[in-house]
Short mmCIF file of C-alpha atoms and ligand atoms in Angstrom, two decimals:
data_model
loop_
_atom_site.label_atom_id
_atom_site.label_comp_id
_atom_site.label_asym_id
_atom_site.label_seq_id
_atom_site.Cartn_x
_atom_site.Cartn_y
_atom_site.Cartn_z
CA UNK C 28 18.57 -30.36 2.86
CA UNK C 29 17.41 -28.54 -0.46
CA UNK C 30 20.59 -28.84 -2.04
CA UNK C 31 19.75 -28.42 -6.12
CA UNK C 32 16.15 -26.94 -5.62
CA UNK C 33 16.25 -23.70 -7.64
CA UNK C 34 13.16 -21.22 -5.73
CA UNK C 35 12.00 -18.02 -6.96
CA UNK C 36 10.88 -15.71 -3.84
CA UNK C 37 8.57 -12.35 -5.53
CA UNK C 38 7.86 -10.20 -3.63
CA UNK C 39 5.97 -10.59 0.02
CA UNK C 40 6.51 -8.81 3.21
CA UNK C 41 8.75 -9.34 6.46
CA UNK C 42 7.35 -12.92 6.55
CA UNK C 43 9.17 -13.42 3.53
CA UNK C 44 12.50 -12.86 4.91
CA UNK C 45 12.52 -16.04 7.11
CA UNK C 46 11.11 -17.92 4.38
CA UNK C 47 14.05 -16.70 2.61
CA UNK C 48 16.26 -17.41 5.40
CA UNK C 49 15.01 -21.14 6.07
CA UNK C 50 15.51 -22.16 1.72
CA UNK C 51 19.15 -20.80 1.81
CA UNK C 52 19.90 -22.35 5.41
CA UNK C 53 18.75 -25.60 3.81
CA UNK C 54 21.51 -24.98 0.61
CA UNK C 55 18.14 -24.65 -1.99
CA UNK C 56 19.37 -21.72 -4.70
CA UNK C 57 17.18 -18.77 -4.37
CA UNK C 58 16.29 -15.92 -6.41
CA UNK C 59 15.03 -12.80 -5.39
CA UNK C 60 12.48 -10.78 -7.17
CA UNK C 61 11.20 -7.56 -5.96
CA UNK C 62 13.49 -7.28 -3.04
CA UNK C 63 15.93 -4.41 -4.60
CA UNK C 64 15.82 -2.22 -1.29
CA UNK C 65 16.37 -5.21 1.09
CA UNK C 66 19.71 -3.89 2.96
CA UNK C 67 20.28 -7.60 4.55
CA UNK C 68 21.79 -10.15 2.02
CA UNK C 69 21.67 -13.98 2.62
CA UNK C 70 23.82 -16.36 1.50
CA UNK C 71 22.79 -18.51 -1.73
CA UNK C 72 20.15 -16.13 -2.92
CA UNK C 73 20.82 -13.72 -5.29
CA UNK C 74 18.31 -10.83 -6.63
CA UNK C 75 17.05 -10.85 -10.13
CA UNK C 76 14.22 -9.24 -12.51
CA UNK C 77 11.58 -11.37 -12.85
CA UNK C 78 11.76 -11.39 -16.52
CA UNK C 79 14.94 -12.73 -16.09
CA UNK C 80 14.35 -15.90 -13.87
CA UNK C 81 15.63 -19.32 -15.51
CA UNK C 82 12.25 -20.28 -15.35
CA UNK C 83 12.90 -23.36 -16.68
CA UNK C 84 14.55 -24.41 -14.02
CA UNK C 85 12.96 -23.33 -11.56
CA UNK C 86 11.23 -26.19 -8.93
CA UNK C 87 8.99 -23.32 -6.72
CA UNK C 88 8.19 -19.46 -6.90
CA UNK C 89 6.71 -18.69 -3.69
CA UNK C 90 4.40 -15.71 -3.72
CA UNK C 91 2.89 -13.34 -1.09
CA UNK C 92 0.90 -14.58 1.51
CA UNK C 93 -1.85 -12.46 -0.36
CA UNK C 94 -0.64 -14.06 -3.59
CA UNK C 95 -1.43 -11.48 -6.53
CA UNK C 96 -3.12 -8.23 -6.80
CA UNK C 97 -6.13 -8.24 -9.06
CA UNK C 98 -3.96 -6.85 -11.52
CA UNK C 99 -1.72 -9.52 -11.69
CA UNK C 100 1.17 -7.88 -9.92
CA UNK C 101 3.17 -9.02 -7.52
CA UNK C 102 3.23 -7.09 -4.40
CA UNK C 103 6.49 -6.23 -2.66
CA UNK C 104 7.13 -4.11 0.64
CA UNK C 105 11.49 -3.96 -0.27
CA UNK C 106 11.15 -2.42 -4.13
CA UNK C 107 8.96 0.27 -5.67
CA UNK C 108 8.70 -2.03 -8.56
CA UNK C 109 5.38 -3.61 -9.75
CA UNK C 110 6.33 -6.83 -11.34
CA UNK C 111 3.37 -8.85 -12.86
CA UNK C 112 3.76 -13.07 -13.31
CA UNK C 113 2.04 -13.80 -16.82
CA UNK C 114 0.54 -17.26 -18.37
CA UNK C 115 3.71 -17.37 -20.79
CA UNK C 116 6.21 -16.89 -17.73
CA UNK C 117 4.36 -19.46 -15.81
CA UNK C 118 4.25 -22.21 -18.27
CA UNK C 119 7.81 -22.49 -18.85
CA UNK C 120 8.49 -23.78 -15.19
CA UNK C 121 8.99 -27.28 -15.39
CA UNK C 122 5.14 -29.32 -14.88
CA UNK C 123 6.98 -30.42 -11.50
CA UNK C 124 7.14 -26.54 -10.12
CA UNK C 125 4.76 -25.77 -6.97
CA UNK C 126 3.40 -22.18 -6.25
CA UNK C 127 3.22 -21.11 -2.75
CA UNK C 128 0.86 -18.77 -1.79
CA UNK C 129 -0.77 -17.90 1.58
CA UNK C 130 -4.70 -17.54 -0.19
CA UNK C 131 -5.70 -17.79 -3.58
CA UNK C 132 -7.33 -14.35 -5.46
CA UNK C 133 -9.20 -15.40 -8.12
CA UNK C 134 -6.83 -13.91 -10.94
CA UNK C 135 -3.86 -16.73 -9.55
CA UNK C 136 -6.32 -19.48 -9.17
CA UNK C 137 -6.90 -19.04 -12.82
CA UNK C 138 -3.16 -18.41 -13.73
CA UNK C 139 -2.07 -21.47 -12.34
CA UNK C 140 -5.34 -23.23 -13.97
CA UNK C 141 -3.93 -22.39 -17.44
CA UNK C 142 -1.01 -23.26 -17.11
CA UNK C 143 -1.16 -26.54 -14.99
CA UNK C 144 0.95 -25.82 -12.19
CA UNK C 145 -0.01 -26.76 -8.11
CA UNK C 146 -1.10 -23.79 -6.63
CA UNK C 147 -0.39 -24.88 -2.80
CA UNK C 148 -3.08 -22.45 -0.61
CA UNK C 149 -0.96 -22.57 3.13
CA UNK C 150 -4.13 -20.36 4.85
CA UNK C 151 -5.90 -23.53 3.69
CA UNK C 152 -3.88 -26.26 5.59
CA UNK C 153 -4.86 -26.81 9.08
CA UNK C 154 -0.98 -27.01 10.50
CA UNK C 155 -0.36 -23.13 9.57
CA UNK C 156 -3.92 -22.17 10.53
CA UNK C 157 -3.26 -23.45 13.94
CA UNK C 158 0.06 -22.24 14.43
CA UNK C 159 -1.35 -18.91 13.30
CA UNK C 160 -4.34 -19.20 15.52
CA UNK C 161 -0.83 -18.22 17.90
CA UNK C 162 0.12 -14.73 16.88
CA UNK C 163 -3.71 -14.08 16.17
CA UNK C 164 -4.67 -14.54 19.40
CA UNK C 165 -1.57 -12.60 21.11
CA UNK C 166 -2.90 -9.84 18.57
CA UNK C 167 -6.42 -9.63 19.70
CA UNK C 168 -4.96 -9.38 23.29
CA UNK C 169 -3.12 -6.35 22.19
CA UNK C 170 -6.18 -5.00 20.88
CA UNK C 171 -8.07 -5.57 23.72
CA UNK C 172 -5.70 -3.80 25.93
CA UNK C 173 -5.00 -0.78 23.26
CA UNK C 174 -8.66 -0.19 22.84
CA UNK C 175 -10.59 -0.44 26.25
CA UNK C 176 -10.12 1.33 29.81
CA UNK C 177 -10.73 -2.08 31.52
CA UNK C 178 -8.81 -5.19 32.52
CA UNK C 179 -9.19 -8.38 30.42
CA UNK C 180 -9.24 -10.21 34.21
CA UNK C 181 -12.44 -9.91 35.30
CA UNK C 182 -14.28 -8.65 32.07
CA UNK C 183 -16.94 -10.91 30.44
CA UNK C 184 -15.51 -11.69 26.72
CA UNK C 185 -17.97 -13.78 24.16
CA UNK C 186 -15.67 -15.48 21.75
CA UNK C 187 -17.77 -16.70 18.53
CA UNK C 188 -16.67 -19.75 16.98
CA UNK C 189 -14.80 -22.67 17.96
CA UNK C 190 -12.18 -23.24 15.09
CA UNK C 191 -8.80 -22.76 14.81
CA UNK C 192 -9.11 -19.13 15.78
CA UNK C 193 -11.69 -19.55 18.44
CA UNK C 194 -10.18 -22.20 20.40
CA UNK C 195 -7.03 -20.37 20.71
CA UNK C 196 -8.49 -17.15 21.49
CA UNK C 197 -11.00 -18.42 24.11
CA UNK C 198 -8.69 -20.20 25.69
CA UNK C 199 -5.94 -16.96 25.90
CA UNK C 200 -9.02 -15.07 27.14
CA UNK C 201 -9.63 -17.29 29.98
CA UNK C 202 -5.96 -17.97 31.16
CA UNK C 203 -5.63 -13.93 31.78
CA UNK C 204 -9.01 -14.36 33.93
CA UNK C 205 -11.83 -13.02 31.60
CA UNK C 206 -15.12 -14.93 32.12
CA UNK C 207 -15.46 -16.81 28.89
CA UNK C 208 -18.45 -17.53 26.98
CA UNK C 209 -18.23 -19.35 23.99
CA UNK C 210 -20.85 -18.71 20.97
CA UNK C 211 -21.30 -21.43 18.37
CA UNK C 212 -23.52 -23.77 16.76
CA UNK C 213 -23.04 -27.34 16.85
CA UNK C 214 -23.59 -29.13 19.62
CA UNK C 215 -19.65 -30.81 20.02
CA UNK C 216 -17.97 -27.03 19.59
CA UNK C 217 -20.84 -26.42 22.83
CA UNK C 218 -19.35 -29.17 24.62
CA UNK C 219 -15.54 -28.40 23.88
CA UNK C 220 -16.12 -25.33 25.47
CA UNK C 221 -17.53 -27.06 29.02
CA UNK C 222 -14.65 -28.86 28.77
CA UNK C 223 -12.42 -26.17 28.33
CA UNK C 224 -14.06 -24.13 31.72
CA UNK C 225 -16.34 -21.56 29.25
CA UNK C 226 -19.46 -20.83 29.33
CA UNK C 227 -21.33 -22.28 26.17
CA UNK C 228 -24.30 -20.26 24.06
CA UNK C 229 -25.53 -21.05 20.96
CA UNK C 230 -24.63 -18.30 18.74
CA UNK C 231 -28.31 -17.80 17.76
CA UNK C 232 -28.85 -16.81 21.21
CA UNK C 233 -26.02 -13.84 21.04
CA UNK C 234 -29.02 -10.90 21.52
CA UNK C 235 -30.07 -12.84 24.49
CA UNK C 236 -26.16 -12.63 26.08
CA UNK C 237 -25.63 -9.35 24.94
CA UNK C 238 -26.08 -7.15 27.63
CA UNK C 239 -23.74 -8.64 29.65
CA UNK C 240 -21.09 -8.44 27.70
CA UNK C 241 -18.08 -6.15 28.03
CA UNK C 242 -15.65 -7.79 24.99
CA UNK C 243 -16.84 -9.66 22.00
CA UNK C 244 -14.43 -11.26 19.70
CA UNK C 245 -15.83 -12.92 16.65
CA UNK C 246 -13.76 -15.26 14.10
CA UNK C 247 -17.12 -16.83 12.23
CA UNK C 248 -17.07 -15.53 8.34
CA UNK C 249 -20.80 -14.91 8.51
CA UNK C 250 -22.82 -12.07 9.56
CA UNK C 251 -23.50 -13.59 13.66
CA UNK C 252 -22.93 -9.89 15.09
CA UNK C 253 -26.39 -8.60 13.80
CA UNK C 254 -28.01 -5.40 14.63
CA UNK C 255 -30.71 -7.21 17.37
CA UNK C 256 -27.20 -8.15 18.74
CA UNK C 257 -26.14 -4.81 18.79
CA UNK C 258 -28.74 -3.28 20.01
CA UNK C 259 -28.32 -4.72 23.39
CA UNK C 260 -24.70 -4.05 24.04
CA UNK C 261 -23.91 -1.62 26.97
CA UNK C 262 -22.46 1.47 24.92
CA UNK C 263 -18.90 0.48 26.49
CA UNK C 264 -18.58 -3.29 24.49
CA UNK C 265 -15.31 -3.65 22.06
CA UNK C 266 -16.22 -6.00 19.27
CA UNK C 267 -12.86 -7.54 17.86
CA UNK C 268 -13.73 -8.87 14.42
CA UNK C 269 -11.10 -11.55 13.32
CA UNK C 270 -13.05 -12.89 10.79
CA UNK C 271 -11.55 -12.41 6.56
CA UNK C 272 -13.20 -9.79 5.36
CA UNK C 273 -16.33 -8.31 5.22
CA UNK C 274 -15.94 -10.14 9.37
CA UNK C 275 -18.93 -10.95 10.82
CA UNK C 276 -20.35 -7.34 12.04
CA UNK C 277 -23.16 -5.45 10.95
CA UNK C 278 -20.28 -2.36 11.08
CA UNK C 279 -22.93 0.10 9.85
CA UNK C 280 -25.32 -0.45 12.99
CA UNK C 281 -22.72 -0.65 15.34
CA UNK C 282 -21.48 2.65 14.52
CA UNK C 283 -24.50 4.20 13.91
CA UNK C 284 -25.37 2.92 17.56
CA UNK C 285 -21.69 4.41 19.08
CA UNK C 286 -20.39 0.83 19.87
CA UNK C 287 -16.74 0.27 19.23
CA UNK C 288 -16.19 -2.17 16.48
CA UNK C 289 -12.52 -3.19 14.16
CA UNK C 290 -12.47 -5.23 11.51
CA UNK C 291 -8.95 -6.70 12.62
CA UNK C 292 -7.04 -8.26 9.76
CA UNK C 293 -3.60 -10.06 9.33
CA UNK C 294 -2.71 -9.98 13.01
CA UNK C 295 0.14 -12.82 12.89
CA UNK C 296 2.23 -10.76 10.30
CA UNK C 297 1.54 -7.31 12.28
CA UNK C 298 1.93 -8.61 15.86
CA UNK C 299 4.52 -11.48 15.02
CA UNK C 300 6.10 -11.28 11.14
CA UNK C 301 8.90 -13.52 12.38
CA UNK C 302 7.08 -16.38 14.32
CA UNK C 303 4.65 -15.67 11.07
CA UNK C 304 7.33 -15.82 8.96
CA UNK C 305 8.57 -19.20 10.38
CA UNK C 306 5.30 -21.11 10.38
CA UNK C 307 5.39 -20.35 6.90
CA UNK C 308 8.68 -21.44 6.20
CA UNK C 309 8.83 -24.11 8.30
CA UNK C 310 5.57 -25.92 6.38
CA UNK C 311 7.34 -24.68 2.83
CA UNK C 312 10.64 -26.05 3.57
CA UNK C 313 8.71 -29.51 4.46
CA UNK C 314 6.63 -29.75 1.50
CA UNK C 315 9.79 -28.77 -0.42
CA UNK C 316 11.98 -31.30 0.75
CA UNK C 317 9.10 -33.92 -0.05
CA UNK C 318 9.13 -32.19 -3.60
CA UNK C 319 12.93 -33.04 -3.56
CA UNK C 320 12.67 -37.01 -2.94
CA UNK C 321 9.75 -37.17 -5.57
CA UNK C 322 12.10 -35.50 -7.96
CA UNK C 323 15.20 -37.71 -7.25
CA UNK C 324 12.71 -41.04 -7.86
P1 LIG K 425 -12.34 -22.37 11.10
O1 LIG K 425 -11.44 -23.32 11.83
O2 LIG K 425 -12.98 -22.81 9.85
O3 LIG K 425 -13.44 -21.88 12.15
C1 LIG K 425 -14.53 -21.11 11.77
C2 LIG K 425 -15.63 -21.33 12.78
O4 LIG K 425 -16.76 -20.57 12.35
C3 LIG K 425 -16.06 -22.76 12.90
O5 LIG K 425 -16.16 -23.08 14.26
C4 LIG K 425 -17.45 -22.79 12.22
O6 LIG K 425 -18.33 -23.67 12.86
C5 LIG K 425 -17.93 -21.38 12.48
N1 LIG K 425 -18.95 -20.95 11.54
C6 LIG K 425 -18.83 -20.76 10.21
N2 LIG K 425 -19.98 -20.28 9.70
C7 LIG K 425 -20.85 -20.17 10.75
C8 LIG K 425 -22.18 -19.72 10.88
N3 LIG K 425 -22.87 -19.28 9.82
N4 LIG K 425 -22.74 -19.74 12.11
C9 LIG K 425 -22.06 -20.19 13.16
N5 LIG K 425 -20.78 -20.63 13.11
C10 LIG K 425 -20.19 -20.62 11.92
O7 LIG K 425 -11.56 -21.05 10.74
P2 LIG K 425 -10.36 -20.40 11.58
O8 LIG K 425 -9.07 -20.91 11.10
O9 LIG K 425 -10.70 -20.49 13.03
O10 LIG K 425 -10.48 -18.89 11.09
C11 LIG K 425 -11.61 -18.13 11.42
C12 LIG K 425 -11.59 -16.82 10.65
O11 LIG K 425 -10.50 -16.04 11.10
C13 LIG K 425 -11.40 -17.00 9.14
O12 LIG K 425 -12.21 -16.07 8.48
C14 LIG K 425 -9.92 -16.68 8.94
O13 LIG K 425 -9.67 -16.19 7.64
C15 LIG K 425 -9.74 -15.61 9.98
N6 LIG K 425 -8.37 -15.37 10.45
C16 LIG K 425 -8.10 -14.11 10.79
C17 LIG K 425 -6.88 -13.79 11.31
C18 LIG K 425 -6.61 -12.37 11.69
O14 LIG K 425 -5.46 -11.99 11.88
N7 LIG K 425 -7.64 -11.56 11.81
C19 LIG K 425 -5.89 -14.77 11.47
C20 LIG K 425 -6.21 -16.09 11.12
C21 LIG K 425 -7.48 -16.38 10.61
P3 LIG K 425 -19.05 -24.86 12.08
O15 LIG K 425 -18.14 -26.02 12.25
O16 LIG K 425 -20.34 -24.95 12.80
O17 LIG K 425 -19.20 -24.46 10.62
#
């Protein structure tokens, strides 16, 4: 239980609302900033202006997954409002207070820099990245299907990269009967994917496997999809870019060259807000309640 945390939720999407859900399930008292045209109320929380938070008391403000605008402000989907967290509001939290955010913009990084609070990054731990790999790979399924006149069974998809996003895409791919082959770089992601019944390439070779190629879904954060790449493709390939922005497409060329290509960002909390929603929650609620026995030392 949470009983006695005090948590500050600003702002967020749909996500937010399990998050929300999970702190007031587990008795912690939460505030709500930014959600004035949320219909649904929950037990325990109650809505306030963020100028007005006890910060003092507070033992976590959890932030949007997208943590601040480059403003400062807080982004909300349930108020019109633009509330912005300052230096001076975050330094009277007690030193003990976390931040939760999902990634870390520059501007908070340095916020929570001056004022010497934990700035806990969840995109960054490998427990929500795999959990997320989840929804993201149910999403590029849905974009696969949305966006080409062919069956996945049957069609030859290249995923690129063998993370957390890879492995669980390549691995979706093949159990609906695509021919698999995997594109990466070192030599124990090439042999994961024998193991796992692909067919391995190394991703330098991608020009060389192009033309045979009907889906290609990249989640390496580097430019791998170049234009030699592209210029092989048969005119009907999808490219489904997963990786954070600017993805790993040379957009321009493809385009120019009439191939299909989306950048496709933020699939767990389009596709899934809920399960997204509870990954979060679930890791918060954890770290939170490890928070709580530290506290009562
Ligand atoms: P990850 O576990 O770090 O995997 C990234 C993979 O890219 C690794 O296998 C890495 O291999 C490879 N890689 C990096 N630079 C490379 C290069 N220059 N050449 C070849 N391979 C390279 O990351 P992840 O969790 O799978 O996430 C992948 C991307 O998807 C990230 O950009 C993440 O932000 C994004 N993402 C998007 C969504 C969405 O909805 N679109 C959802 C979740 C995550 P090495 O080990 O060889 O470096």
């Amino acid at each position: 239980m949470l009983t006695g945390l005090q948590v500050a939720v600003l702002g967020g999407d749909a996500r937010q609302l399990e998050i929300i859900r999970k702190l007031t399930e587990l008795d912690a008292k939460v505030y709500l900033v930014g959600f004035d045209q949320l219909e649904q109320s929950f037990a325990g929380a109650v809505k306030e202006k963020l100028e007005e938070l006890p910060f003092h008391e507070l033992d976590a403000l959890i932030l949007p997954v997208a943590g601040l605008q480059p403003t400062g402000e807080i982004e909300t989907v349930f108020s019109s409002a633009h509330p912005q967290l300052t230096k001076t509001m975050l330094s009277k939290t007690p030193d003990h207070c976390l931040l939760f955010t999902g990634i870390s913009p520059p501007v908070l990084t340095k916020l929570a820099e001056q004022a010497g609070r934990t700035l806990i990054r969840l995109f960054d731990r490998d427990d929500v990245a795999i959990y997320n790999s989840i929804p993201t790979a149910e999403g590029a399924v849905m974009m696969a299907i949305q966006h080409t006149d062919f069956t996945i069974h049957g069609s030859s998809v290249a995923v690129l990269g063998m993370g957390r996003v890879g492995m669980s895409v390549a691995r979706t791919f093949a159990n609906l009967g695509a021919n698999v082959k995997l594109g990466a770089r070192k030599s124990e992601h090439l042999a994961r994917a024998i193991e796992m019944g692909l067919t391995p390439f190394s991703i330098d070779q991608l020009p060389q496997q192009a033309e045979s190629l009907d889906l290609i879904i990249n989640t390496i954060p580097s430019l791998v999809i170049t234009s030699q790449a592209i210029a092989k493709m048969k005119p009907h390939v999808f490219i489904i870019d997963l990786a954070s922005k600017p993805g790993g497409t040379d957009f321009q060329f493809a385009k120019k060259r009439g191939i299909k290509a989306i950048l496709a960002l933020g699939l767990p909390g389009i596709v899934a807000p809920k399960t997204a929603g509870q990954i979060l929650a679930g890791v918060i609620t954890d770290l939170l309640k490890d928070a709580a026995i530290t506290k009562g030392e």
